[in-house]
XYZ file of C-alpha atoms in Angstrom:
584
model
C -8.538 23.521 -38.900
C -12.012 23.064 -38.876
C -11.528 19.367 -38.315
C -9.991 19.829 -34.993
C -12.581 21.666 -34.084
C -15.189 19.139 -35.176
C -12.867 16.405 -33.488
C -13.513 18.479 -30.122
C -17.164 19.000 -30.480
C -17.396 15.034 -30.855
C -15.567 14.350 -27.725
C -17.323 16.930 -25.850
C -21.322 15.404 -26.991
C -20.010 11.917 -26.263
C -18.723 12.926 -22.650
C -21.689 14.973 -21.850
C -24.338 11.556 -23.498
C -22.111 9.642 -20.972
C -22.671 11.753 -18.147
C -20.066 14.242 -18.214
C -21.459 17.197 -16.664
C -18.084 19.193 -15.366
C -15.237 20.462 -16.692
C -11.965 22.252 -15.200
C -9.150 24.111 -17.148
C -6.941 26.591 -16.343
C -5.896 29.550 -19.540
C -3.161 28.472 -22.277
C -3.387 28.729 -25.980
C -2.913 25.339 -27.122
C -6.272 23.881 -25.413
C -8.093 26.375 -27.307
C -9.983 23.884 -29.649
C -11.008 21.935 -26.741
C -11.639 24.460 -24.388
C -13.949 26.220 -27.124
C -15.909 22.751 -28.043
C -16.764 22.563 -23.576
C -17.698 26.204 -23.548
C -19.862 25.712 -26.308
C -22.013 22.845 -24.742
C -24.689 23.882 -22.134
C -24.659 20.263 -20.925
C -21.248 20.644 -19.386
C -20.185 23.568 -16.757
C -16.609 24.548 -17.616
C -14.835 26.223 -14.341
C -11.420 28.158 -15.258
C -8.764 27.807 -12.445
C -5.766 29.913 -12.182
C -2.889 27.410 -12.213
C -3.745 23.882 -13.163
C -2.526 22.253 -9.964
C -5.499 23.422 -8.401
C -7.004 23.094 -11.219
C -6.287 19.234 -10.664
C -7.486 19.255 -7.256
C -10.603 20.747 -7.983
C -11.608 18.072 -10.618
C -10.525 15.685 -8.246
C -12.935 17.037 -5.916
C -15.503 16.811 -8.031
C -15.221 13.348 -8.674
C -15.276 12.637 -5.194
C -18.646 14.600 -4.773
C -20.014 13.099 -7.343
C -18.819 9.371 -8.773
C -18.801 10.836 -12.023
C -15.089 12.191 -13.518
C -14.640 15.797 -14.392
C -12.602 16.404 -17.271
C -9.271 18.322 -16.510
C -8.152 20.322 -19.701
C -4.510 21.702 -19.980
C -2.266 23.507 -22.484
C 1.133 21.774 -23.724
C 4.502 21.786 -21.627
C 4.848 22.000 -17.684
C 1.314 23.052 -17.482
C 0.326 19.308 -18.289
C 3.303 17.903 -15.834
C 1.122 20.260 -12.944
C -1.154 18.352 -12.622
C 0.501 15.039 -12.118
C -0.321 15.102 -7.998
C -4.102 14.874 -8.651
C -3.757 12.335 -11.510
C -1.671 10.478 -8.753
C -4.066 11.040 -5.951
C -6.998 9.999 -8.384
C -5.398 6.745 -8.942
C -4.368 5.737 -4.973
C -8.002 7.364 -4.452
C -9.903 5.603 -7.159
C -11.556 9.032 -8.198
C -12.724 8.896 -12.103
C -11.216 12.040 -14.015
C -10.567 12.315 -17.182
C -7.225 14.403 -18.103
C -7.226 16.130 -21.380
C -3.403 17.544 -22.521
C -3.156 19.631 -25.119
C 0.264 19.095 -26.570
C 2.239 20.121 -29.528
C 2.335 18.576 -33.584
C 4.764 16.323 -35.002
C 6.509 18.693 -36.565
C 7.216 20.970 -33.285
C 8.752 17.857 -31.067
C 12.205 17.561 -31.031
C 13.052 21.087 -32.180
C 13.447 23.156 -29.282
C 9.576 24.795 -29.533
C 8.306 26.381 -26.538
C 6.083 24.675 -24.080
C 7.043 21.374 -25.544
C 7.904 18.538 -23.335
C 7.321 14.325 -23.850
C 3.815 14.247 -22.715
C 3.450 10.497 -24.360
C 2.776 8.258 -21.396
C 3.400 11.355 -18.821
C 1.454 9.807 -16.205
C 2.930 6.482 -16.944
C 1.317 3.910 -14.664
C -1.098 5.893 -12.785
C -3.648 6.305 -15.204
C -5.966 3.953 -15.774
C -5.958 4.065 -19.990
C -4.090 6.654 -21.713
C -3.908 7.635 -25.430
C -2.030 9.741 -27.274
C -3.163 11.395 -30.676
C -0.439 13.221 -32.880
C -2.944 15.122 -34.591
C -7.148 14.573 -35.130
C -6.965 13.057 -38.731
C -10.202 12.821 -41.097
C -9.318 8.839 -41.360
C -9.928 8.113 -37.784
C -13.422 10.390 -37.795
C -15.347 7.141 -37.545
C -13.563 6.383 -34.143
C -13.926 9.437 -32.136
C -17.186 8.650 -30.806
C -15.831 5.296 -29.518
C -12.696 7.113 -28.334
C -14.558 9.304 -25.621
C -16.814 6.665 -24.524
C -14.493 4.428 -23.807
C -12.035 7.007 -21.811
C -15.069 7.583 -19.881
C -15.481 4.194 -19.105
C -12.524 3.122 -18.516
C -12.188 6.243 -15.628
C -15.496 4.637 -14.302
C -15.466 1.074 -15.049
C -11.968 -0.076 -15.340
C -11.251 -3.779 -13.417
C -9.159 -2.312 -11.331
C -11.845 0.416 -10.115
C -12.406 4.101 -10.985
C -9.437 6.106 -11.488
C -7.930 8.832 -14.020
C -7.257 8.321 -17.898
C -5.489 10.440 -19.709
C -5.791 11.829 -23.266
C -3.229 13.584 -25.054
C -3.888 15.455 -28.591
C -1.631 17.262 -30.229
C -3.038 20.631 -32.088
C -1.709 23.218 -35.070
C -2.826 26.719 -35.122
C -4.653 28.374 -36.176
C -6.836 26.857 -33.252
C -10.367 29.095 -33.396
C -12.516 27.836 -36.610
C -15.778 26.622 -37.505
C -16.985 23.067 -36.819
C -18.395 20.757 -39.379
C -21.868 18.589 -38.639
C -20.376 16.017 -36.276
C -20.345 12.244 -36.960
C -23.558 10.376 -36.043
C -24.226 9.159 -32.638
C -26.258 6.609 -30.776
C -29.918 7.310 -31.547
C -32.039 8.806 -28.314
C -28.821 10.449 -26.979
C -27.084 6.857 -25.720
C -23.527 7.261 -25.248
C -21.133 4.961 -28.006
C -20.271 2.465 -25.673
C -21.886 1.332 -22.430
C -20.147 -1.106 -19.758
C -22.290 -3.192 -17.849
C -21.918 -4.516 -14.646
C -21.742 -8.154 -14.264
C -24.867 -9.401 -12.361
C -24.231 -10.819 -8.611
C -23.165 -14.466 -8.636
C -25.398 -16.774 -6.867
C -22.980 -19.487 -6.960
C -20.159 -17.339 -5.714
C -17.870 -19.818 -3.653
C -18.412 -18.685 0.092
C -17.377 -21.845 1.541
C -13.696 -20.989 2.784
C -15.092 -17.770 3.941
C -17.794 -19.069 5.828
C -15.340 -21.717 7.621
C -13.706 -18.785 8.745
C -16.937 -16.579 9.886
C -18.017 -19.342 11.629
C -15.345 -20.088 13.644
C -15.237 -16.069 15.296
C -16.563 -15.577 18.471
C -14.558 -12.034 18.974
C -15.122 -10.482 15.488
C -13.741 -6.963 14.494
C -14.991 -4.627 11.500
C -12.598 -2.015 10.698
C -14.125 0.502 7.920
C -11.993 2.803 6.490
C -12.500 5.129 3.619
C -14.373 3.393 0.553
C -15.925 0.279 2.366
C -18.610 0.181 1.006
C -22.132 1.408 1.056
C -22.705 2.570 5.168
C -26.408 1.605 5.362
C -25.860 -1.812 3.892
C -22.441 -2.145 6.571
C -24.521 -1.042 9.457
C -27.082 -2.930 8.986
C -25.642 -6.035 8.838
C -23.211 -5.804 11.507
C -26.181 -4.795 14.010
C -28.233 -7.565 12.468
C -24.909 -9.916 13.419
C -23.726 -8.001 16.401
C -20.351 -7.302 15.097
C -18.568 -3.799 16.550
C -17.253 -1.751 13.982
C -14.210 0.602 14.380
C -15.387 2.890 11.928
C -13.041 5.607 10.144
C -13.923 9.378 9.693
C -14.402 8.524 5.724
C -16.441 5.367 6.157
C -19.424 7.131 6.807
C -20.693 4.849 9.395
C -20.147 7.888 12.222
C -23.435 9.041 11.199
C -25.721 7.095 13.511
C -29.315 6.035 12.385
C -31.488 3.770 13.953
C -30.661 0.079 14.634
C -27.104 0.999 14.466
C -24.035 -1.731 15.164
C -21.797 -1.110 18.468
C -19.882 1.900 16.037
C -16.546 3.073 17.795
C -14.674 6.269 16.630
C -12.240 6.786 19.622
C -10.080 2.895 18.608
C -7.057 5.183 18.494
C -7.206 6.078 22.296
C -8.649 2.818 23.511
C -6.145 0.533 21.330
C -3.320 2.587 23.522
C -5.250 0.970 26.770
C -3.290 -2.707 27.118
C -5.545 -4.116 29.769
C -8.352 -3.308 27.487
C -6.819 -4.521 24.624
C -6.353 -8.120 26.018
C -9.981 -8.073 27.300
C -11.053 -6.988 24.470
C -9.134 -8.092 22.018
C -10.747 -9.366 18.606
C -10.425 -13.328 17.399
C -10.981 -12.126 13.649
C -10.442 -8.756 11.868
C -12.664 -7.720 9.176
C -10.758 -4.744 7.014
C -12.778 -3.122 4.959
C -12.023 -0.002 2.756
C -8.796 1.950 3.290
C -6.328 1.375 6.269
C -6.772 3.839 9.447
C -4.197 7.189 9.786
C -3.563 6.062 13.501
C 0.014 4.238 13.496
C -1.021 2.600 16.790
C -4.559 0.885 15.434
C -2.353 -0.761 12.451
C 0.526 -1.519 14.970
C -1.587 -3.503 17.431
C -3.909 -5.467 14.811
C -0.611 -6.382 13.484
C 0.392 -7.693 17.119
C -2.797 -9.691 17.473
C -2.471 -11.093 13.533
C 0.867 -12.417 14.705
C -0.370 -13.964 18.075
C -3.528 -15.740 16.360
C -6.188 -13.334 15.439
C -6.990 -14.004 11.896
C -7.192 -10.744 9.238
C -9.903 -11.062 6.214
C -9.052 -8.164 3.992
C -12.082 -7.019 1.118
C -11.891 -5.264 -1.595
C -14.468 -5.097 -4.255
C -11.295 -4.787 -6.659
C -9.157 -7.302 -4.897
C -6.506 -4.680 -4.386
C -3.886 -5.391 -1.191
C -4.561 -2.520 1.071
C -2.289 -4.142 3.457
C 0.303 -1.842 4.478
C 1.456 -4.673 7.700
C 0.725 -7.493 5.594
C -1.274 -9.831 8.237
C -4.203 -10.737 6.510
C -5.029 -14.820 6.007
C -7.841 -14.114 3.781
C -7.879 -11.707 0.460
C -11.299 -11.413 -0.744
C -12.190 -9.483 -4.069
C -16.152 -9.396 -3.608
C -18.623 -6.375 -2.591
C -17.830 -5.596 0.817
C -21.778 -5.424 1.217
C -22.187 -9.289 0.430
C -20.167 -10.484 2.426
C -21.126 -8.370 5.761
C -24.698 -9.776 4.857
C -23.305 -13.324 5.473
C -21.801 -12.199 9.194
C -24.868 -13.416 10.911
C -23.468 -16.842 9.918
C -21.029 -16.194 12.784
C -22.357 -16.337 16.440
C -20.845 -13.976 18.380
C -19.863 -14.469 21.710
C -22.464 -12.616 24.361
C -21.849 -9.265 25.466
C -18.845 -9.353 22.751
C -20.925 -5.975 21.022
C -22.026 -4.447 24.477
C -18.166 -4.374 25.860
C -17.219 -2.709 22.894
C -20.451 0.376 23.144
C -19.395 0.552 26.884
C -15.754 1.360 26.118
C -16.377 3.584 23.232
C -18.951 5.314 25.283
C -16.509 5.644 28.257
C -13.598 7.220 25.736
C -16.064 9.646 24.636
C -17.135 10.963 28.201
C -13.576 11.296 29.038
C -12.507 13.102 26.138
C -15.507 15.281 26.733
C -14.505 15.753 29.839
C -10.510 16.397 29.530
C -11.116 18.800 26.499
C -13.426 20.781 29.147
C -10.384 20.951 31.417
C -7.693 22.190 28.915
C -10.098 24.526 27.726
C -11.468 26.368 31.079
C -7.904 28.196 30.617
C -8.872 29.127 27.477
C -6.620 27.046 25.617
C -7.615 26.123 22.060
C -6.598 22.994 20.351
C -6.524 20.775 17.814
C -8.548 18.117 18.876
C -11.104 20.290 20.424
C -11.581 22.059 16.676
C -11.941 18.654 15.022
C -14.786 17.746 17.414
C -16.452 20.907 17.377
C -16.607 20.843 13.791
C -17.602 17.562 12.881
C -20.899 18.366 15.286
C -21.318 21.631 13.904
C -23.678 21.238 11.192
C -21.523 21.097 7.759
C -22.806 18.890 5.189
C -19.191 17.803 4.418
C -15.794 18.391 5.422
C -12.343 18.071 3.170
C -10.033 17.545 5.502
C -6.091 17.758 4.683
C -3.702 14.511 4.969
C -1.660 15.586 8.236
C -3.191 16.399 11.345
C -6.645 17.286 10.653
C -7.866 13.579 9.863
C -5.985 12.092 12.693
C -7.538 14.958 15.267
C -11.058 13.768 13.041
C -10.222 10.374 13.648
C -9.144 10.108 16.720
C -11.742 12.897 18.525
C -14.495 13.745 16.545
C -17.790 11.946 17.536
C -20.567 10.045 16.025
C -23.759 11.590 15.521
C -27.050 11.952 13.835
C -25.544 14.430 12.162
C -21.989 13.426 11.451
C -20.838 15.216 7.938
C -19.577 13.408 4.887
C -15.821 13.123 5.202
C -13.412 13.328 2.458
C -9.553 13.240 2.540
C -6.672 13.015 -0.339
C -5.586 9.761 1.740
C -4.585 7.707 -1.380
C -1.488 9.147 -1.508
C -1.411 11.553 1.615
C 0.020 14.353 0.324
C -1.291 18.002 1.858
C -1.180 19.480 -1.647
C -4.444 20.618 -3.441
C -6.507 20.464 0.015
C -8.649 23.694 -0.627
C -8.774 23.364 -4.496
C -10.232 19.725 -3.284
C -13.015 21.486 -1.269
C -14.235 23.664 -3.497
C -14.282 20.760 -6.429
C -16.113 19.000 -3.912
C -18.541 21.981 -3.894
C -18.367 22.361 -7.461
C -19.798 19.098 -7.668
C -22.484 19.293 -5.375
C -21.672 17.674 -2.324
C -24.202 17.598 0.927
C -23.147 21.433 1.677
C -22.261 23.238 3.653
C -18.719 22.355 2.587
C -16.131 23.185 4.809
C -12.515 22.219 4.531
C -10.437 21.386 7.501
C -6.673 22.329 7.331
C -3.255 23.296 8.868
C -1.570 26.593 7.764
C 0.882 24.703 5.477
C -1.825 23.390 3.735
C -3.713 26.810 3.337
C -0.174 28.140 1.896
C 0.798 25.534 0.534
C -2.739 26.364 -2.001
C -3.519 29.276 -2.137
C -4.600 30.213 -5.528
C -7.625 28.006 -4.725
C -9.110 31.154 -2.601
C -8.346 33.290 -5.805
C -10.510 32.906 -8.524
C -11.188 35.529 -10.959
C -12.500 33.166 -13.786
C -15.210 31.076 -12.604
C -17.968 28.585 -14.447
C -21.396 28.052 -13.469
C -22.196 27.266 -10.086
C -25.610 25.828 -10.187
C -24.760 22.716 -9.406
C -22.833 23.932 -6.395
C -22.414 24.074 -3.017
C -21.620 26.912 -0.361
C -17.775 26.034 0.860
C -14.978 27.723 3.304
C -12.263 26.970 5.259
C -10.949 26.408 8.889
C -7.638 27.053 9.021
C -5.906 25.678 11.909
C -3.017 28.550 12.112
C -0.217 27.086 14.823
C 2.680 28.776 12.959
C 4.369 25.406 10.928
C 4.249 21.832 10.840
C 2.359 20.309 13.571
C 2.627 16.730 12.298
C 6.399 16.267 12.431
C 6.314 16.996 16.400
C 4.475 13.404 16.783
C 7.975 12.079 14.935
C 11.259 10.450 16.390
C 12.709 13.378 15.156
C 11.339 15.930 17.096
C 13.173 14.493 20.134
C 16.173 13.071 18.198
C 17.396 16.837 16.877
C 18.188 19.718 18.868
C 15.268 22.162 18.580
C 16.720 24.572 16.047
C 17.016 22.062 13.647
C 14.256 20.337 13.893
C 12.391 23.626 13.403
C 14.251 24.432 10.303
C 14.296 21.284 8.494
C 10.862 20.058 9.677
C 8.252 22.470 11.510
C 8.759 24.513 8.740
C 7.967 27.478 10.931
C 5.950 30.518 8.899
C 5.136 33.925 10.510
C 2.891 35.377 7.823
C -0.792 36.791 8.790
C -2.951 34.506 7.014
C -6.050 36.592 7.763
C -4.671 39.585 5.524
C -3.947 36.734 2.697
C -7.392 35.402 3.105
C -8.808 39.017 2.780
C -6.480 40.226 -0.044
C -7.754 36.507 -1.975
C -11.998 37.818 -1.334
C -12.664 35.759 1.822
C -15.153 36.953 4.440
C -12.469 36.450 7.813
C -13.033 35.138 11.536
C -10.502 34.447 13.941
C -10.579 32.291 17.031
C -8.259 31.891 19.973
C -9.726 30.724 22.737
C -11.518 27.185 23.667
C -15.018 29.127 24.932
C -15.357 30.993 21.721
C -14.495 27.394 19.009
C -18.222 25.808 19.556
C -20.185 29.256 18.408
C -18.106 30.339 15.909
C -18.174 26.776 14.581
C -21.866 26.499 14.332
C -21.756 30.406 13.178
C -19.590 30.010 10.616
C -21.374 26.883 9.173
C -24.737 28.361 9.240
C -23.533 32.156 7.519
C -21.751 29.869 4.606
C -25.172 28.260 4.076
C -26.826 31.567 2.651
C -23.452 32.763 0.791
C -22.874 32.267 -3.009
C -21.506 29.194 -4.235
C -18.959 28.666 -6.853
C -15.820 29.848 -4.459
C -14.431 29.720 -1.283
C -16.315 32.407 0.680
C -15.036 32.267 4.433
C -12.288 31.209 6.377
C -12.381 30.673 9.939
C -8.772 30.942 11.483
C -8.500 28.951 14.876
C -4.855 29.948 16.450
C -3.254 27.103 18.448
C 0.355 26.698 20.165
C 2.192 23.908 18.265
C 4.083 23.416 21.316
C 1.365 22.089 23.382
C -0.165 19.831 20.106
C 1.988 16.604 21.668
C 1.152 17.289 25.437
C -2.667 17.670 24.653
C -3.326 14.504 22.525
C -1.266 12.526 25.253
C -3.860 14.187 27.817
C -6.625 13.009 26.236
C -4.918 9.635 25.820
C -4.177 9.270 29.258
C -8.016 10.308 30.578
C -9.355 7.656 28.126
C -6.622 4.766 29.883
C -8.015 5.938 33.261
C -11.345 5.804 32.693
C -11.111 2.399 31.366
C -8.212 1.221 33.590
């Protein structure tokens, strides 16, 4: 037994040489050996979770804080099949993590022994290496080194880009026992293996592309999540005078000097069709992930069709192109070829139209929230705003509504917050546990997470955490939890006018009548709640600043906003329709 213990210790030294520094698991048994070896190691913080779901979630999160994967540890059986949304999410996401799955001997498969499932190849193809490992033998003890370093880099270096790998080991009890002097490693601490990037090509062919730059007179960046580095991007599209449509997750909403013509409200003004056709774009520049607005995708894929030309690039060379219009795929860094856009002469004023309009949407939105809300009404939109100028570090904001009402509302600043949101494969599952990995790993803090009351239900356990690992490396977190009693998404749906209204409540808004204030409580959260519009801004910035001083490691706050679902569909078209009048 001793030998799986030494196997464990091995792993655990060449993660933490390689850079390991995190580690989630939730309680079981057969992990023991594994989960002793990470306790064991100062190097690495080991947080327990509850259930591993958001368990999952919360290693997730703290690969996107910090580049780096967490490893996520589970016992044998359904415990190991939990987690399969993150791994998932990791993958669409490219978020490193490394997924450890304790399973069960040779001897116990087949035979009707608990907590024993197939966990060969669980993940199947949404890992991106996986390995499975009966037992640790003493033959292979000359390997383990290399195994661990290369799971690591394969989660961080794989062609395809970062995403999760997944070992599985199977153990025999008895599980607690002594470990042996481990097998030597790289002198001075170096991890086994080390992947190297390939130096930049200077005789990269740019020719085609340039043909194509060159001829643009009415060029279009549209940065979504991932697109690359935001200084580099902003830089050169100023230097080249290219507008940029820039996405919540892009970071290019927070403005610094010299900026490009950056435009957050495209949702709004892309509903405008005089505007469109004056300004509508000759080329399209996608960069990073595609946009949650329906209508920005639909009308780029109108223009593709009537002559506009699409370049899509990805680093990776993936085909993040859901309507399937662009001329051009591109695997390079997005920041080489945004450095070549000055190749392109733009036509004059073609940046300038583009600040006017934005700056236009944003004084009417302004100016129609102001309206709604001298009745006191609170919304949706309004809270999205409010927050993303109220002084968080970062917000984790869930898959449905909040990152459209972020999208579509919020407004660059000086001080815009790092956005994150599971948008690889859009699920609202894990969206707390997510902000409080993203904590757990550091992330410009405050952290706050912005989600519907589905969401907030829908993960609850995050909020509960009696076991928790060091939080050094942490960050203070909470939650705003926008609490409009069900589903406000599916009212923006055919459905919601297609079914009579009982129905559609039942089998879509998903309506819930619990107090989520006395949940909040019961889980250990300090609670505020908010109903009316004069009250959002201050409680925002209030809530925001009294995280700041509050102990990291869990979720300390929730703010609860109440809104009327009913009105969700009547305000957004509101603000819609001020935007088309101020730019009709």
């Amino acid at each position: 037994m001793s030998l799986q213990a030494t196997f464990c210790a091995t792993l655990v030294d060449e993660w933490a040489r390689a850079g390991v520094t995190q580690a989630v698991a939730a309680p079981g048994s057969r992990s023991t050996p594994l989960v002793l070896a990470l306790e064991g190691d100062p190097r690495i913080s080991l947080h327990l979770r509850l259930d591993e779901r958001s368990a999952g979630f919360a290693a997730l999160g703290i690969g996107l804080a910090t580049g780096r994967p967490a490893l996520l540890v589970t016992t044998s059986g359904t415990a190991a099949a939990e987690v399969h949304a993150a791994v998932v999410e990791a993958h669409q996401a490219r978020v490193p993590l490394i997924v450890c799955t304790a399973d069960r001997p040779p001897e116990l498969q087949g035979v009707g022994a608990p907590q024993t499932i197939d966990q060969v190849g669980l993940y199947q193809r949404a890992v991106r290496f996986s390995l499975s490992i009966p037992v640790p033998e003493a033959g292979s003890r000359e390997a383990w080194r290399s195994l661990a370093s290369r799971l690591f880099a394969e989660a961080t270096s794989s062609p395809s880009g970062p995403g999760p790998v997944h070992l599985n080991v199977g153990f025999r009890e008895p599980f607690d026992s002594e470990v042996d002097p481990l097998p030597s490693g790289r002198e001075g601490g170096a991890p086994w293996h080390q992947v190297l990037e390939p130096p930049p090509s200077p005789a990269r062919d740019w020719e085609a592309l340039d043909e194509v730059l060159s001829s643009a007179r009415r060029p279009l960046i549209l940065a979504g999540g991932g697109a690359g580095d935001p200084g580099a991007l902003r830089e050169g599209a100023a230097v080249a005078g290219w507008p940029v449509l820039a996405d919540p997750r892009s970071g290019l909403r927070r403005l610094e000097g010299g900026d490009a013509a950056v435009v957050a409200a495209g949702d709004a003004l892309f509903r405008v069709g005089g505007l469109v056709e004056r300004l509508r774009p000759d080329l399209v520049l996608r960069l990073g992930a595609p946009p949650a607005s329906k209508v920005i995708a639909t009308v780029l894929s109108e223009l593709a069709r009537e002559g506009s030309r699409e370049v899509l690039v990805d680093p990776y060379g993936e085909w993040r192109d859901p309507g399937r219009e662009s001329a051009i795929v591109l695997g390079a860094p997005p920041e080489e070829v945004v450095g070549r856009l000055g190749r392109a002469p733009t036509e004059p004023g073609w940046a300038k139209s583009w600040a006017e309009a934005e700056a236009a949407a944003q004084t009417a939105i302004d100016e129609a929230l102001a309206e709604i809300g001298a009745s006191g009404e609170l919304t949706e939109p309004l809270i999205a705003r409010r927050l993303a100028a109220a002084g968080a570090g970062t917000v984790v904001a869930a898959s449905s509504m909040p990152i459209r009402d972020l999208e579509w509302f919020s407004q660059p600043s000086a001080s815009y917050p790092v956005v994150y949101s599971n948008r690889g494969a859009n699920g609202i599952d894990g969206v707390s546990s997510t902000t409080l990995g993203a904590a757990l790993g550091g992330a410009a803090g405050p952290v706050v997470g912005l989600l519907g009351d589905l969401a907030f239900l829908h993960d609850l356990t995050a909020l509960y955490q009696p076991l928790a690992g060091s939080a050094e490396r942490s960050s203070p977190c909470g939650l705003v939890v926008v609490d409009n009693k069900g589903g406000g998404i599916f009212s923006y749906l055919p459905q919601a006018s297609s079914l009579d209204g009982p129905t559609f409540e039942r089998l879509f808004a998903t309506p819930q009548d619990l107090d989520l204030g006395e949940l909040a409580s019961a889980c250990g959260c300090r609670v505020r709640e908010v109903r009316a519009a004069g009250e959002i801004e201050g409680a925002l910035v209030d809530f925001v600043a009294e995280l700041a001083s509050t102990q990291p490691g869990r979720i300390a706050a929730v703010l609860l906003c109440r809104t009327d679902r009913s009105r969700g569909v009547a305000v957004h078209e509101r603000l819609n329709a001020a935007v088309a009048a101020a730019l009709s």
